């Protein structure tokens, strides 16, 4: 019997054992064992779901990657939890760390990942904490969008909140992550110390909001849908004046004329589709919509990245490496990226003022707002296991008539725990 046939038999036998352990929520894809892409040297990762929502993966390793592997009955040693290389069923599984030849896995090609048809979406069990800091001091300017700070927590517990768990996703067979963000943005005119309003300059504005989001991914389709609900405030309640005052030697008196307090309620979504994927290069198309009292716009963008990285749609891009390589060089990821895009703007609270409170001393009307705004972001990422750093530079075209183009720098720290 050929090695390819053995691999297919192993796949089917393993699914049978996993289904016995996991219960009726797992259903076998009838076409999987017929798939011609399952080559002799393949390392195949099969994400499954259990009734309690726990994420489980079954790994199939061909004979070339696992010395002494000859029969379907031996395949049970390769069933492990995707999170911590634990054991699914003690009577059928052993620790993969003492069995798998990690060096062979490290040198293998990017795994072919078939996506079994599961009865319920899968909730990602990994946790992430991300810190974003953006400021135009990195480009030696101090105007327009001048500072942004964001804290992000991704945790499976958020699936139980209706504001996150109730958001739309990609349905069955999707891998879903849930989280919360806290963000503050500061916007100023060209001269923060000006004592009078310049009607041709950008209004002062501060934004503070909390958001709940869902990231839904289908690796088999190279598709990701991110949706988000924002609740916050514009105006003095954002504490933007206090933050900038602490950063300036001179008093930024222009905050006396900032956009007045108002409520921010927004729904945002973004759809990403993989176009090109190889071991060192990926191209991804993105389309987004924002609707509400914070911003209403539509956007298109592309993401190009070059380097050494996990496939974009196999997990979140800053995730730690999976169970196939816990102790080898594939724990390192690094890449450079360039993301050009544009958005069509109908409304922006930081330019046009609040929807409910129309008493701001200075705003721009619809006719004075630039409705097509281009942007480009470029930078690099370096990550080891679940810890990483991103540095980037963003430039945008003018957002209002008589306005100028603008740019700023940013740093992002992310932790997978």
Short mmCIF file of C-alpha atoms in Angstrom, two decimals, residues 13-23:
data_model
loop_
_atom_site.label_atom_id
_atom_site.label_comp_id
_atom_site.label_asym_id
_atom_site.label_seq_id
_atom_site.Cartn_x
_atom_site.Cartn_y
_atom_site.Cartn_z
CA UNK A 13 -8.94 6.55 11.51
CA UNK A 14 -7.92 9.58 13.52
CA UNK A 15 -11.19 11.34 12.82
CA UNK A 16 -13.04 8.27 14.05
CA UNK A 17 -11.13 8.33 17.36
CA UNK A 18 -11.51 12.10 17.76
CA UNK A 19 -15.24 11.92 17.15
CA UNK A 20 -15.56 9.25 19.80
CA UNK A 21 -13.80 11.54 22.28
CA UNK A 22 -15.51 14.77 21.27
CA UNK A 23 -19.15 13.85 20.90
#
